[in-house]
Every structure is written in structure tokens, then in C-alpha cells.
XYZ file of C-alpha atoms in Angstrom:
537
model
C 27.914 17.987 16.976
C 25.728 15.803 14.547
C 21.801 17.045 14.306
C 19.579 15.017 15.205
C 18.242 14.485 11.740
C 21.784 13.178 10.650
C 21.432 10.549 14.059
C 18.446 9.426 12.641
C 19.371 8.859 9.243
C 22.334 6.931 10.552
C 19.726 4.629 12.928
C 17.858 4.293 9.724
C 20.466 2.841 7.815
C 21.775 0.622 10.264
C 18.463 -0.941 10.873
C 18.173 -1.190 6.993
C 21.391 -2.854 7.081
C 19.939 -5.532 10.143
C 16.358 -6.273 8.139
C 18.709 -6.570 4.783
C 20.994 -9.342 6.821
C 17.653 -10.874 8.264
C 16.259 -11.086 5.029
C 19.336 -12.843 3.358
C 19.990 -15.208 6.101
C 16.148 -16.508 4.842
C 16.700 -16.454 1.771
C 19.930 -17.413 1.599
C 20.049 -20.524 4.488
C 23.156 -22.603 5.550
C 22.906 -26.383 3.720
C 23.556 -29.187 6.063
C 26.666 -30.721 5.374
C 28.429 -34.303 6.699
C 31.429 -32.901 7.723
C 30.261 -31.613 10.423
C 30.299 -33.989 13.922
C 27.457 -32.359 15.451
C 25.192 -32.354 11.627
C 22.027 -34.858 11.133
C 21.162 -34.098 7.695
C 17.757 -34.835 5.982
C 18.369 -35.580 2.662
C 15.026 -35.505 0.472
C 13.401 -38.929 -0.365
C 13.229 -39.017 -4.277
C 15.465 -37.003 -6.534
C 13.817 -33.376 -7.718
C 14.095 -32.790 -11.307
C 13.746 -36.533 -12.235
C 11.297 -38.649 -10.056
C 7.676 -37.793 -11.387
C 4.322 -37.665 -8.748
C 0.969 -37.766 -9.345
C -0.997 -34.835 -8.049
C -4.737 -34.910 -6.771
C -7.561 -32.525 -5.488
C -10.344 -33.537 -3.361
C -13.343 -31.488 -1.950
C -15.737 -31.343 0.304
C -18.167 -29.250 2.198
C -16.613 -29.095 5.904
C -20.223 -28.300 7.843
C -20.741 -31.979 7.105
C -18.071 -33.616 9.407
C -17.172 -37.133 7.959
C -18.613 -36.682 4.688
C -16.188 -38.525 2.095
C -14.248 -35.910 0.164
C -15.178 -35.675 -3.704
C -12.405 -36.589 -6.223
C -12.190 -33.259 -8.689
C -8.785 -33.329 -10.396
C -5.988 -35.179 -11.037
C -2.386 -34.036 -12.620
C 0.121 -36.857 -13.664
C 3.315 -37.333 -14.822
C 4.193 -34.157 -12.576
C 7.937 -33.246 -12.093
C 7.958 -30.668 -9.018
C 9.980 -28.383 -10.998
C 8.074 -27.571 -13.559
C 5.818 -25.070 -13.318
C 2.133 -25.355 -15.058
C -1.282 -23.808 -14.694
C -4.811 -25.557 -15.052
C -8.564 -24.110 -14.996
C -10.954 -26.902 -14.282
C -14.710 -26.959 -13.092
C -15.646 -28.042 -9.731
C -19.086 -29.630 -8.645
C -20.280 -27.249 -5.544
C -22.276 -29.336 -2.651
C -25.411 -28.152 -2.078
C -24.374 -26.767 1.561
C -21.843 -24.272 0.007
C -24.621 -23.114 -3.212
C -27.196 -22.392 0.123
C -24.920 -20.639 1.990
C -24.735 -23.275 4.606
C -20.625 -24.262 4.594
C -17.386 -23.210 3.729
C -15.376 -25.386 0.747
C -12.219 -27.449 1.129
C -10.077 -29.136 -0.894
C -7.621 -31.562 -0.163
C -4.307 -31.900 -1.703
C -2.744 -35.972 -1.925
C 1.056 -35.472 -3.996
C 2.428 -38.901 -4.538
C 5.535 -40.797 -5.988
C 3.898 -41.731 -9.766
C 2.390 -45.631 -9.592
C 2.659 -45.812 -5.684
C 0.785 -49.142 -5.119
C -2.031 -47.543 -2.675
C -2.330 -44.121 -4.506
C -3.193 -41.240 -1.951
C -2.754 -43.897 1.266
C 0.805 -44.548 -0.091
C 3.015 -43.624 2.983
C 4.967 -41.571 0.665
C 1.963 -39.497 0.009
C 1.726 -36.161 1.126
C -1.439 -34.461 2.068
C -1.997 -30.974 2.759
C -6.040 -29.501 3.149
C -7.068 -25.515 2.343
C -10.588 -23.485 2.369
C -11.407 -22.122 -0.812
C -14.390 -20.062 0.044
C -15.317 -17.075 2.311
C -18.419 -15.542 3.466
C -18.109 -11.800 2.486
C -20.959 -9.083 2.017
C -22.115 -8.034 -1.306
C -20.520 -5.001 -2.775
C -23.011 -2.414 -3.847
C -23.488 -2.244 -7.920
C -22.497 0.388 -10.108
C -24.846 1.893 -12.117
C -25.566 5.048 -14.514
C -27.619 7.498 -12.134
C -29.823 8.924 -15.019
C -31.076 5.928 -15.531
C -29.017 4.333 -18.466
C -29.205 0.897 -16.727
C -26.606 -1.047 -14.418
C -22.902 -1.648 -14.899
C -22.454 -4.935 -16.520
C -19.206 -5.488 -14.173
C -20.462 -6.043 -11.644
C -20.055 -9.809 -9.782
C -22.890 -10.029 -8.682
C -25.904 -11.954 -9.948
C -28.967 -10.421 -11.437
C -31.900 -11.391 -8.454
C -28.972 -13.321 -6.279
C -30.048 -13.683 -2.697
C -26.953 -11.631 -1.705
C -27.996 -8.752 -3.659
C -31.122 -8.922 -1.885
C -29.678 -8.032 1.491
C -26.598 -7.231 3.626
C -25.995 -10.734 4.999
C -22.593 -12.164 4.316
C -22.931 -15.004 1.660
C -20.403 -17.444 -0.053
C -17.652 -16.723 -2.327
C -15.373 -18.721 -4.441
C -11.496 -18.168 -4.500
C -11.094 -18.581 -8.283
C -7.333 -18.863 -7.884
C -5.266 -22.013 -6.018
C -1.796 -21.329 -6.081
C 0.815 -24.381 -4.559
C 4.138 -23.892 -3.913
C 6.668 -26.933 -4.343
C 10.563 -26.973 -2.993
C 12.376 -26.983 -6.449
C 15.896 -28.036 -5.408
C 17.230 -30.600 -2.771
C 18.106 -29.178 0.377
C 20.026 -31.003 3.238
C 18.288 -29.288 6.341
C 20.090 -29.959 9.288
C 17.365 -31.415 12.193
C 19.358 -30.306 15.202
C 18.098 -26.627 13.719
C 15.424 -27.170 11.235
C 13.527 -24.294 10.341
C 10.227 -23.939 12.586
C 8.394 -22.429 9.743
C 9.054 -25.102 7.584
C 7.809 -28.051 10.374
C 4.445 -28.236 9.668
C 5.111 -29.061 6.178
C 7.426 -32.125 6.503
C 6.799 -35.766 6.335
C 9.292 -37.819 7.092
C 10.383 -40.880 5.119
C 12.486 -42.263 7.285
C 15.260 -41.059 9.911
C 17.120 -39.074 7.470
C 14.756 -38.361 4.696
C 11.868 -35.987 4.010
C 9.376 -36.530 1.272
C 8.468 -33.918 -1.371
C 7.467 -30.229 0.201
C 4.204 -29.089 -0.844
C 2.315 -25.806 0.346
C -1.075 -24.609 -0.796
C -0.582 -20.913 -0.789
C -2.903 -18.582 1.738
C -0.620 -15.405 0.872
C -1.525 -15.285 -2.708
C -5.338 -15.434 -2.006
C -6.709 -12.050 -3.060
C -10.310 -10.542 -2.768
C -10.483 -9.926 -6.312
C -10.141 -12.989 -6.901
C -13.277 -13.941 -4.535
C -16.800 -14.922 -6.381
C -19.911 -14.857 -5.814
C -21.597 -18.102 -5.306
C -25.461 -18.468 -6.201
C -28.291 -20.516 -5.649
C -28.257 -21.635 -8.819
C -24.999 -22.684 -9.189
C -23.298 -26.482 -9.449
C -20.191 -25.820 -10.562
C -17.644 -23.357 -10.133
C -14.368 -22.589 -11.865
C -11.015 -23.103 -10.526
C -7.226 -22.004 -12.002
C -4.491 -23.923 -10.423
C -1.164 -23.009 -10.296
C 1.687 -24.853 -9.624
C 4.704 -22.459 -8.993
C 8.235 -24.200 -7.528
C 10.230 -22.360 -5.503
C 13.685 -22.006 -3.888
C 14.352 -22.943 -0.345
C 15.035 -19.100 0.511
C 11.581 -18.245 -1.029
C 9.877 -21.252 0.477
C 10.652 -20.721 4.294
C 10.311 -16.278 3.369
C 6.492 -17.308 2.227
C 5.863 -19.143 5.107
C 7.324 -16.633 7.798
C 5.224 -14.045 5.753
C 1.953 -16.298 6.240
C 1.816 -16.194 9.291
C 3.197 -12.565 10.010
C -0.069 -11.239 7.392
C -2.657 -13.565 9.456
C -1.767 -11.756 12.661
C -2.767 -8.260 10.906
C -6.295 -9.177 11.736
C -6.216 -8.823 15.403
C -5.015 -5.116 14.784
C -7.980 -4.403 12.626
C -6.726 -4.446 9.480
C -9.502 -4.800 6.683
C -8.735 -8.404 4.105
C -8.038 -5.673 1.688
C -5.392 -3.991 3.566
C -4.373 -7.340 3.970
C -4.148 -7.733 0.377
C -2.223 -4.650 -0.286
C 0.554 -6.669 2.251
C 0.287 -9.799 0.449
C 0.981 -8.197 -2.872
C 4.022 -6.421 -1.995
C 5.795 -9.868 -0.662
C 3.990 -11.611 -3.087
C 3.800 -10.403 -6.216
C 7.318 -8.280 -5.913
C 11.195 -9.260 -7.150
C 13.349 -10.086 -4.347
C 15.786 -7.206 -4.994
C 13.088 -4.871 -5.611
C 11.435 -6.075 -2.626
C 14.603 -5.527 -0.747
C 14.552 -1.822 -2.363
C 11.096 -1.299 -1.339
C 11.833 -2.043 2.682
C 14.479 0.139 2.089
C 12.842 3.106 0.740
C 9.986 2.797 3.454
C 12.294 2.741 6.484
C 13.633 6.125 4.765
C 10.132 7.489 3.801
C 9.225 6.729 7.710
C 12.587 8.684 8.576
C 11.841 11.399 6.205
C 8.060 11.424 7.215
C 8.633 12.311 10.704
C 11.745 14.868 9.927
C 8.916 16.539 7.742
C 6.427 16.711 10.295
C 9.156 18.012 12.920
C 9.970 20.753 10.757
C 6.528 21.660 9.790
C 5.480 21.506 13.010
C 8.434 23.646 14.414
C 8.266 26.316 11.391
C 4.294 26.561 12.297
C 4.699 27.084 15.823
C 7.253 30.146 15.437
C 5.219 31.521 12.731
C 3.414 34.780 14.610
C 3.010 36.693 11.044
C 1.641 34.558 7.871
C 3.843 37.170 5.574
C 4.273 35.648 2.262
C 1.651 32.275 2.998
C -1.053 31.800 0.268
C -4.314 31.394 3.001
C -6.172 30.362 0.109
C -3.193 27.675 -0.803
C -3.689 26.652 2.855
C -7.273 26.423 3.101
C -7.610 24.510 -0.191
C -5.272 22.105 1.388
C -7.713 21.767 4.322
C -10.801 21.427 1.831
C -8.867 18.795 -0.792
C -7.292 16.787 2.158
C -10.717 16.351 3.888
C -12.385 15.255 0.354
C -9.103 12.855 -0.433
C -10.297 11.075 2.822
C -13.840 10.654 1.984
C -12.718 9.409 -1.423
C -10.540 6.625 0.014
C -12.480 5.501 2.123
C -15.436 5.284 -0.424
C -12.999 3.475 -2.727
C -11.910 0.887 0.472
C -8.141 2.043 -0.172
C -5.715 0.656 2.561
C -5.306 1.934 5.667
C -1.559 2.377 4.332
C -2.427 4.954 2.520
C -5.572 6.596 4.493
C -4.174 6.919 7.462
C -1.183 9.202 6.380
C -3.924 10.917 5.151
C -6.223 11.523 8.208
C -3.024 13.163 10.074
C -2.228 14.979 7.015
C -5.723 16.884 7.084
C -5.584 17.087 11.217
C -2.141 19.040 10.341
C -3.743 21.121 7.501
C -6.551 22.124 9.783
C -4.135 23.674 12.793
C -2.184 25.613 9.942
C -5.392 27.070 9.058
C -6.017 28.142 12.498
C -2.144 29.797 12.557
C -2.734 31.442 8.898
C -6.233 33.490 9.985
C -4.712 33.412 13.567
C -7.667 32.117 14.944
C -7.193 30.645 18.574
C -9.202 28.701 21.116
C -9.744 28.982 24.502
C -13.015 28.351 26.933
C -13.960 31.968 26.808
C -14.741 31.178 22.629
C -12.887 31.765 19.191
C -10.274 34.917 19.086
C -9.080 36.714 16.006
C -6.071 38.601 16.154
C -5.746 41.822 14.409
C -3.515 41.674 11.037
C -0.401 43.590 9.857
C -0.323 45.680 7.313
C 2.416 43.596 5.158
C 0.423 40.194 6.522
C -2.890 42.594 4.555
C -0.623 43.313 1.644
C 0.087 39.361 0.980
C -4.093 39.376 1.377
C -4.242 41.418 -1.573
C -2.118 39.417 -3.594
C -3.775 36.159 -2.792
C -6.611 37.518 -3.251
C -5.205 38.716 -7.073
C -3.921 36.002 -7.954
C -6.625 33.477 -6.493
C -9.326 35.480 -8.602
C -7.020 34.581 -11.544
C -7.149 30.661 -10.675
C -11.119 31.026 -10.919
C -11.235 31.785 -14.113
C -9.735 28.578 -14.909
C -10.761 26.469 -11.988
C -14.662 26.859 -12.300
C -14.945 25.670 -15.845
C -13.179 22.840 -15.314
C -14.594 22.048 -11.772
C -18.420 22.280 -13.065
C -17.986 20.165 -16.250
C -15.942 17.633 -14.747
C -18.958 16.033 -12.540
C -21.022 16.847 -15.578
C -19.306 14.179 -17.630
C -18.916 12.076 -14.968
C -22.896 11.873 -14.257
C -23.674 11.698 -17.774
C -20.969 8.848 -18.840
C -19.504 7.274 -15.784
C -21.832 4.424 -13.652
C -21.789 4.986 -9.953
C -23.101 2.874 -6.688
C -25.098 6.319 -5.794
C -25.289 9.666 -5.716
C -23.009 10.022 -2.638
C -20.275 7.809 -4.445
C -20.772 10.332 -7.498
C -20.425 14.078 -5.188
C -17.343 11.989 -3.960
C -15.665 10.988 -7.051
C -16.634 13.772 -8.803
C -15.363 15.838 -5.737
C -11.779 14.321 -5.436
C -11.337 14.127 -9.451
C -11.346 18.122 -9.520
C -9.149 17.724 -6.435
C -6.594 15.536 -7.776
C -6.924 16.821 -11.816
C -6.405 20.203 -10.843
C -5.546 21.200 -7.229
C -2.204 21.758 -8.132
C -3.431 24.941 -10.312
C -4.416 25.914 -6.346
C -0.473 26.268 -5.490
C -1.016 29.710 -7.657
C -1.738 32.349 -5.336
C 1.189 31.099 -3.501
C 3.562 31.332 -6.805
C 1.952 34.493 -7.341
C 2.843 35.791 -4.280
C 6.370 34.423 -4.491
C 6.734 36.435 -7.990
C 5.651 39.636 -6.521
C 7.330 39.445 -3.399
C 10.713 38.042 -5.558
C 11.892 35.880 -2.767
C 10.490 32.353 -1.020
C 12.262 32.972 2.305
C 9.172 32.672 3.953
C 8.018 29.213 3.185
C 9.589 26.236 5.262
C 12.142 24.373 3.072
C 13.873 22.135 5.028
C 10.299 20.646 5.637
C 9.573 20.896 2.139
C 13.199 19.282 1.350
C 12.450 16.201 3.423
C 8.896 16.032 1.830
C 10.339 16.131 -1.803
C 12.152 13.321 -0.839
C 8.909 11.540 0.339
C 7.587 12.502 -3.072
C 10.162 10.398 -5.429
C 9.895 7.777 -2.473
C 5.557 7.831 -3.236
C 6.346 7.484 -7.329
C 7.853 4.131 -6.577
C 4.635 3.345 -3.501
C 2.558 4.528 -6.584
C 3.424 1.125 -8.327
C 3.090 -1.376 -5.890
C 0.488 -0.109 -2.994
C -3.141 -0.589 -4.481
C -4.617 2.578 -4.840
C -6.951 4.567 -6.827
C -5.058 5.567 -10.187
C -5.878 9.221 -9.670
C -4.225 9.083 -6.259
C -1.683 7.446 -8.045
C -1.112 10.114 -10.652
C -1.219 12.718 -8.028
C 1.917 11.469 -6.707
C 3.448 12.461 -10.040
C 1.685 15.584 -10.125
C 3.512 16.505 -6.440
C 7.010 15.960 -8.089
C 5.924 18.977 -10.638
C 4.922 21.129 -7.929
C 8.404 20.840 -6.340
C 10.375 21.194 -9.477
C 8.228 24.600 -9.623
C 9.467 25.580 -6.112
C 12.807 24.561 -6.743
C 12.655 26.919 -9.964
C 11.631 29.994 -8.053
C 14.296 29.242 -5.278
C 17.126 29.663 -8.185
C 15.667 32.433 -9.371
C 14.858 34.517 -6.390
C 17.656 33.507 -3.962
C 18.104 34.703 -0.292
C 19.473 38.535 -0.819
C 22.054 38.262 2.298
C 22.855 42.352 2.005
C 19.202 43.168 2.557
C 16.448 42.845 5.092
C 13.643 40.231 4.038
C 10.166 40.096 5.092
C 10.700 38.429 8.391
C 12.936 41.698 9.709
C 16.376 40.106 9.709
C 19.730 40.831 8.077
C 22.542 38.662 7.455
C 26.175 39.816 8.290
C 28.375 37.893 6.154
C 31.455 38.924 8.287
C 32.887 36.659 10.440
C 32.589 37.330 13.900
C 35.155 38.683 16.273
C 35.296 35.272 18.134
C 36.247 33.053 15.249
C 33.028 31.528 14.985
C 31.887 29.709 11.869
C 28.505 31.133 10.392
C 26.749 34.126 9.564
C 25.310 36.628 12.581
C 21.138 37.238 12.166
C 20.435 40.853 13.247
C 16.842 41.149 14.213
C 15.688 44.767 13.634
């Protein structure tokens, strides 16, 4: 009979195999062709690759309903194939420099000396904000006094760094997307994400497809606008795409606005964006992929762990102090990501990884609850014996550990600018945490070397979370995340290799009794059976 890990796997990939197909069928679509009886093609107006357009930006401020938009840039000569990038100023109306209005700007693409310019009927006109009111970040600065961080975006005196009211910002970056080949769509099934950027020339012919980009808008991108500001800069990019990528950015638009109703913060949003964004297809592909199977092997981790914790009645063999350090680092890793406004991708893993940590702790010093108070239970002497050795080989990790722990936050006081003191306990807090809290797995490799075996630690959850591990080395480079959080997921793939090490060399003894009480009878049974027969002394 299959486990139910193997069933899962097996969902997994088929549901791989249906997002895959989804995915392809997008990118990928069916041309119209006039063969078909039941086919009304739309055939684009002018040929792409050939016919050249004139391209033009307008702006206003839109709290000033029927104000005439403000001509700011003009590209000519354009062929919608061609890719090109331009930085330009643009004058800022005084609503938007006092904090008063949001910015548009108005895009008019048109066939190249059309008689009546942007009012040509074969004009094409699509309209984007380029600001957003966001609260100032808080500045970085050397806490001894050595003066503020010269990074920062803000202005010196700015109104916003005056207070905690939301104020203007620019988007520095304009990205439009253009359909690079001709298409025949058919109209009887058009694609709905596509409608709301098609003009129709006539019956059975679509003018040019433009799209001013929302997905590719980033909050680093965003500046701060001040009262003393008139102009601010602008970098447009004009990037053509295919028909597949086209109608996959549009479906992904509108999927990442909808993350704001379920709380997610713009730069969790961001962190989305990116991975559709700014990722190859086929590695894009790979990466859904990998996270349906991180997912799979995320919750046959926590099964295990769970179920391996829960039979556990003597902590034989378990490093408490490995435990409890897990507890302590897990607890500061959340602080630190939220400090650093990491996404909730990656924090909230995190939170249930510490709630986890916390009821191991409770298993380890077999501490339980009830409404009468807190209850220890007495230990055993081999569950004292694996005391002494963690305690052994934990006094040996000090004399490494509290070097490097106090002149770590040293340095990082004396040379590093933080937004305050809390941001610097923090930082300094999770750098000793993720430079060197794998020197905290000692005691339990200590233990492990004295006892010669590693029977007593749970593998199959630590088999599934190895797995996990490689899957987090490719997360590490395309999830925004703090680059020590980022290294750390290197540092885990060392740990295992370690564990893996001292499973070769100290394998299960089948002949004798381990830790746990149990022998293993090699002999087959009487009955036929497959398998080996535990004898529980």
C-alpha cells in the first residue's frame, strides 16, 4: 500500500503538471486561422517590424479635474519592436510638490505623420499614476554620533522627515510593454485580459497594443518628492514582448492587485512582482515547480517532526541547549525581519517555525501545562548522562562563541549606521545568530560522537527538510531578503552534510540494543513477512 507521503508527492506532481499546461496554453496561444468556418480573425492594422509611430507622454496633476494635460516627451521614428530606454526631466505641478495630488501621465502611440497627431483615430491612448503617497522611512545614522547616512532618500529638513504623515513619491521608472509580432486573435474567443487594451480599426483589424506596466513598479524605485522641487526625473523603457508574455503580464496584474485585500504589505507585493517579472520563463516554470515541492516537503517535515515529538517520552541523545538556542535564534530571526520589512513569504514560515521550537522545548525539559500550574517531570539517569555531555560540550562552544558574539555588535556600533538603538540590539542580535549559530549544532555533534550513533534524532523529518534546504538555495536568489538570511540558507546545507557524515560513520548497529531499548531481529519471521521484528525490552 503506497504511504501517504508517496500519495502526496504524486498529487504534487500532477498539479505541477496542470499549472505547467496552464502556463503554456498562455504563453503559447492558438493563432486564428481562415480555414476555419466558425474563425473571425483580427488581423493587426499596420505591419510590426516596418510601419514606424510616434510616441508621446503627457501629465497632469489629477486633483485638478479638467486641467489640460502638459506635453513632456515625445519619441519618433519608433518601430514597436525595438526596444530603447530614455531618462528625461519632468516639470512637477505645484499640487503634487505640496502634497496635494497624485501624478499622471498619459500615453498617445500613433501611426508616424497621422494628419491630427494624438486625435488621429489610429491613435492609441493609454493613462497611468506615477506617484504614491507613502510614509517616510526612518534614516540611518552612526549612533556615536559620527553623523547621518548619506543614503538615505530623504531630504535634509523635508516636511516628510518632519513627521509621520504619508507624503508624495515619484516612480522613477515607466516601463511599456508593446506586442512585438502580429497575431491573428480570433474574436469569437479573444482573450479577456487582453480587452481592455484593444482599439479597433475596423471590423477585422486592431491597432498597435500598448501597455504601461503596473507589475514592474517597485518601491525602490519610489522618491521622495519635496517642497522644493520642479522637476523630477523619469527613465522610460520601452520593452516589446511576445503575445504569450503579453496576455501572462496582464493575467499577473491583476492576480498581484488582489494581494492587497489579504493584507499583503506593497513590499510583499514587490517580492511577487519580481519573481514573474524579473524571472526567465523556464526558470520561472522551475521556480513554481520547486515551490509546489517545497510546500509538499514543508508539511511532510512538519508531520514527521511533529509525530517524532509527540512519541518522544525520554530526550536521550537531544542537545537541550541545541534546542533552546533554536528557540532563542528563531525568536531574534523574527524580530530581525520584521525590522528589515522582509516579506511575509519568508516571515511567516518563520513565526510557525519558532511556535514549533518553543513546544520542543517544553518536551526536551518535560515541562507541561495544566490549570493547576507548570509540572516538571523527574529525569532518567541516561536522559542526566546526555545532560552532562551537553553540558561538556556546550562549555566548549563558549569559548568560541563569546568572543565572537561580544565583538561582533562592537564593530557594528562603531562602523555600521543604524535607524536606532533598537535596530542596532536587533541587527547586531541576528548577525551572531546567523554568522555563527551553526557552531550551536555542537553539543548535539558532541553528543552524537560520544554516544557513536544518531538513532535518536528524527531523520525522515530531517530528510524532507534537507530537501527544503537545496529548494531555499535557489528561494535565496530570487525572494528579497536580507543577505545574511540569505547566506544562512547556505550555511543549513553544511549542517546537513555534517549529519549525513556522522550517519555513515556511526550506522544503526542492528545486533545490539540502542538507547531507545529496542533490538532488531534480522531473521525473517515465521509468517513470511517482509521486514525486520523490533523487540522492545
Amino acid at each position: 500500500m503506497p504511504s501517504f507521503g508517496g500519495v502526496l508527492i504524486s498529487l504534487a506532481c500532477i498539479y505541477v503538471a496542470y499549472v505547467g499546461y496552464q502556463f503554456l496554453s498562455i504563453f503559447y496561444p492558438k493563432e486564428c486561422t481562415a480555414s476555419s468556418s466558425t474563425a473571425y480573425c483580427l488581423q493587426p492594422a499596420f505591419p510590426l517590424g516596418k510601419a514606424k509611430f510616434t510616441l508621446e507622454l503627457y501629465g497632469r496633476a489629477s486633483a485638478v479635474p479638467g486641467t489640460k494635460a502638459e506635453f513632456i516627451f515625445a519619441e519618433r521614428s519608433l518601430k514597436l519592436t525595438e526596444p530603447f530606454e530614455r531618462t528625461f526631466s519632468v516639470p512637477l505641478p505645484v499640487q503634487v510638490v505640496k502634497n496635494a495630488s497624485d501624478y499622471q501621465i498619459t500615453l498617445a502611440l500613433f501611426p508616424e505623420g497621422a494628419s491630427h497627431g494624438v486625435h488621429s483615430p489610429d491613435a492609441v491612448h493609454s493613462t497611468i499614476t506615477v506617484t504614491a503617497f507613502r510614509k517616510p522611512g526612518a534614516r540611518a545614522r552612526n549612533l556615536l554620533g559620527a553623523g547621518e547616512d548619506s543614503s538615505s532618500k530623504l531630504g535634509v529638513g523635508s516636511e516628510s522627515a518632519k513627521s509621520d504623515s504619508p507624503w508624495i513619491h515619484w516612480r522613477s521608472v515607466l516601463t511599456i510593454n508593446s506586442l512585438n509580432s502580429p497575431f491573428a486573435f480570433d474574436r469569437n474567443a479573444f482573450p479577456p485580459e487582453l480587452q481592455h487594451l484593444v482599439k479597433l480599426q475596423s471590423q477585422d483589424a486592431y491597432l498597435p497594443i500598448i501597455s504601461a506596466s503596473r507589475l514592474s513598479f517597485k518601491e525602490a524605485d519610489l522618491v521622495q518628492v519635496n517642497s522644493t522641487d520642479t522637476r523630477a526625473l523619469l527613465t522610460l523603457r520601452f520593452e516589446p514582448v511576445s503575445i504569450g508574455q503579453l496576455r501572462l503580464l496582464q493575467t499577473l496584474e491583476l492576480s498581484v492587485e488582489s494581494l492587497k485585500s489579504f493584507g499583503f504589505r506593497d513590499t510583499d507585493i514587490d517580492d511577487v512582482k519580481a519573481i514573474f517579472n524579473d524571472t526567465n520563463f523556464y526558470l520561472l516554470l522551475l521556480t513554481i515547480f520547486v515551490s509546489v515541492f517545497h510546500l509538499v516537503f514543508d508539511f511532510l517535515a512538519f508531520k514527521n517532526d511533529i509525530a517524532f515529538w509527540r512519541q518522544m517520552d525520554r530526550s536521550v541523545g537531544i542537545s537541550s541547549t541545541a534546542v533552546l538556542w533554536r528557540c532563542i535564534s528563531g525568536f531574534v530571526v523574527l524580530l530581525y525581519l520584521a525590522e528589515e520589512k522582509t516579506s511575509l513569504l519568508v516571515v511567516a514560515p518563520a513565526a510557525v517555525q519558532l511556535v514549533i521550537e518553543l513546544w520542543k522545548l517544553s518536551k526536551v525539559f518535560k515541562v507541561s501545562i495544566s490549570f493547576r500550574g507548570l509540572a516538571w517531570a523527574p529525569r532518567s539517569e541516561a536522559e542526566r548522562k546526555t545532560g552532562a555531555l551537553d553540558s561538556q560540550g556546550t562549555r566548549y562552544l563558549s569559548y568560541v562563541m563569546l568572543p565572537l558574539c561580544a565583538g561582533a555588535p562592537i564593530y557594528s556600533l562603531m562602523y555600521v549606521p543604524h535607524k536606532s538603538w533598537y535596530s542596532w540590539t536587533i541587527n547586531s542580535m541576528a548577525n551572531c545568530v546567523y554568522a555563527f549559530g551553526f557552531l550551536f549544532m555542537t553539543p548535539q555533534l558532541f553528543i552524537n560522537y560520544k554516544m557513536k550513533s544518531v538513532a535518536h534524532l528524527p531523520w525522515k523529518a530531517l530528510t524532507y527538510k534537507a530537501f527544503n534546504t537545496f529548494i531555499d538555495d535557489l528561494f535565496a536568489f530570487i525572494i528579497r531578503m536580507p543577505t545574511a538570511h540569505r547566506l544562512a540558507c547556505f550555511r543549513d546545507d553544511v549542517i546537513f552534510i555534517i549529519y549525513m557524515y556522522q550517519r555513515w560513520l556511526y550506522p544503526v548497529d542492528k545486533s545490539r540494543t540502542n538507547e531507545f531499548g529496542q533490538s532488531f531481529d534480522e531473521a525473517e519471521p515465521s509468517s513470511g513477512d517482509a521486514g525486520d521484528k523490533v523487540k522492545s525490552e
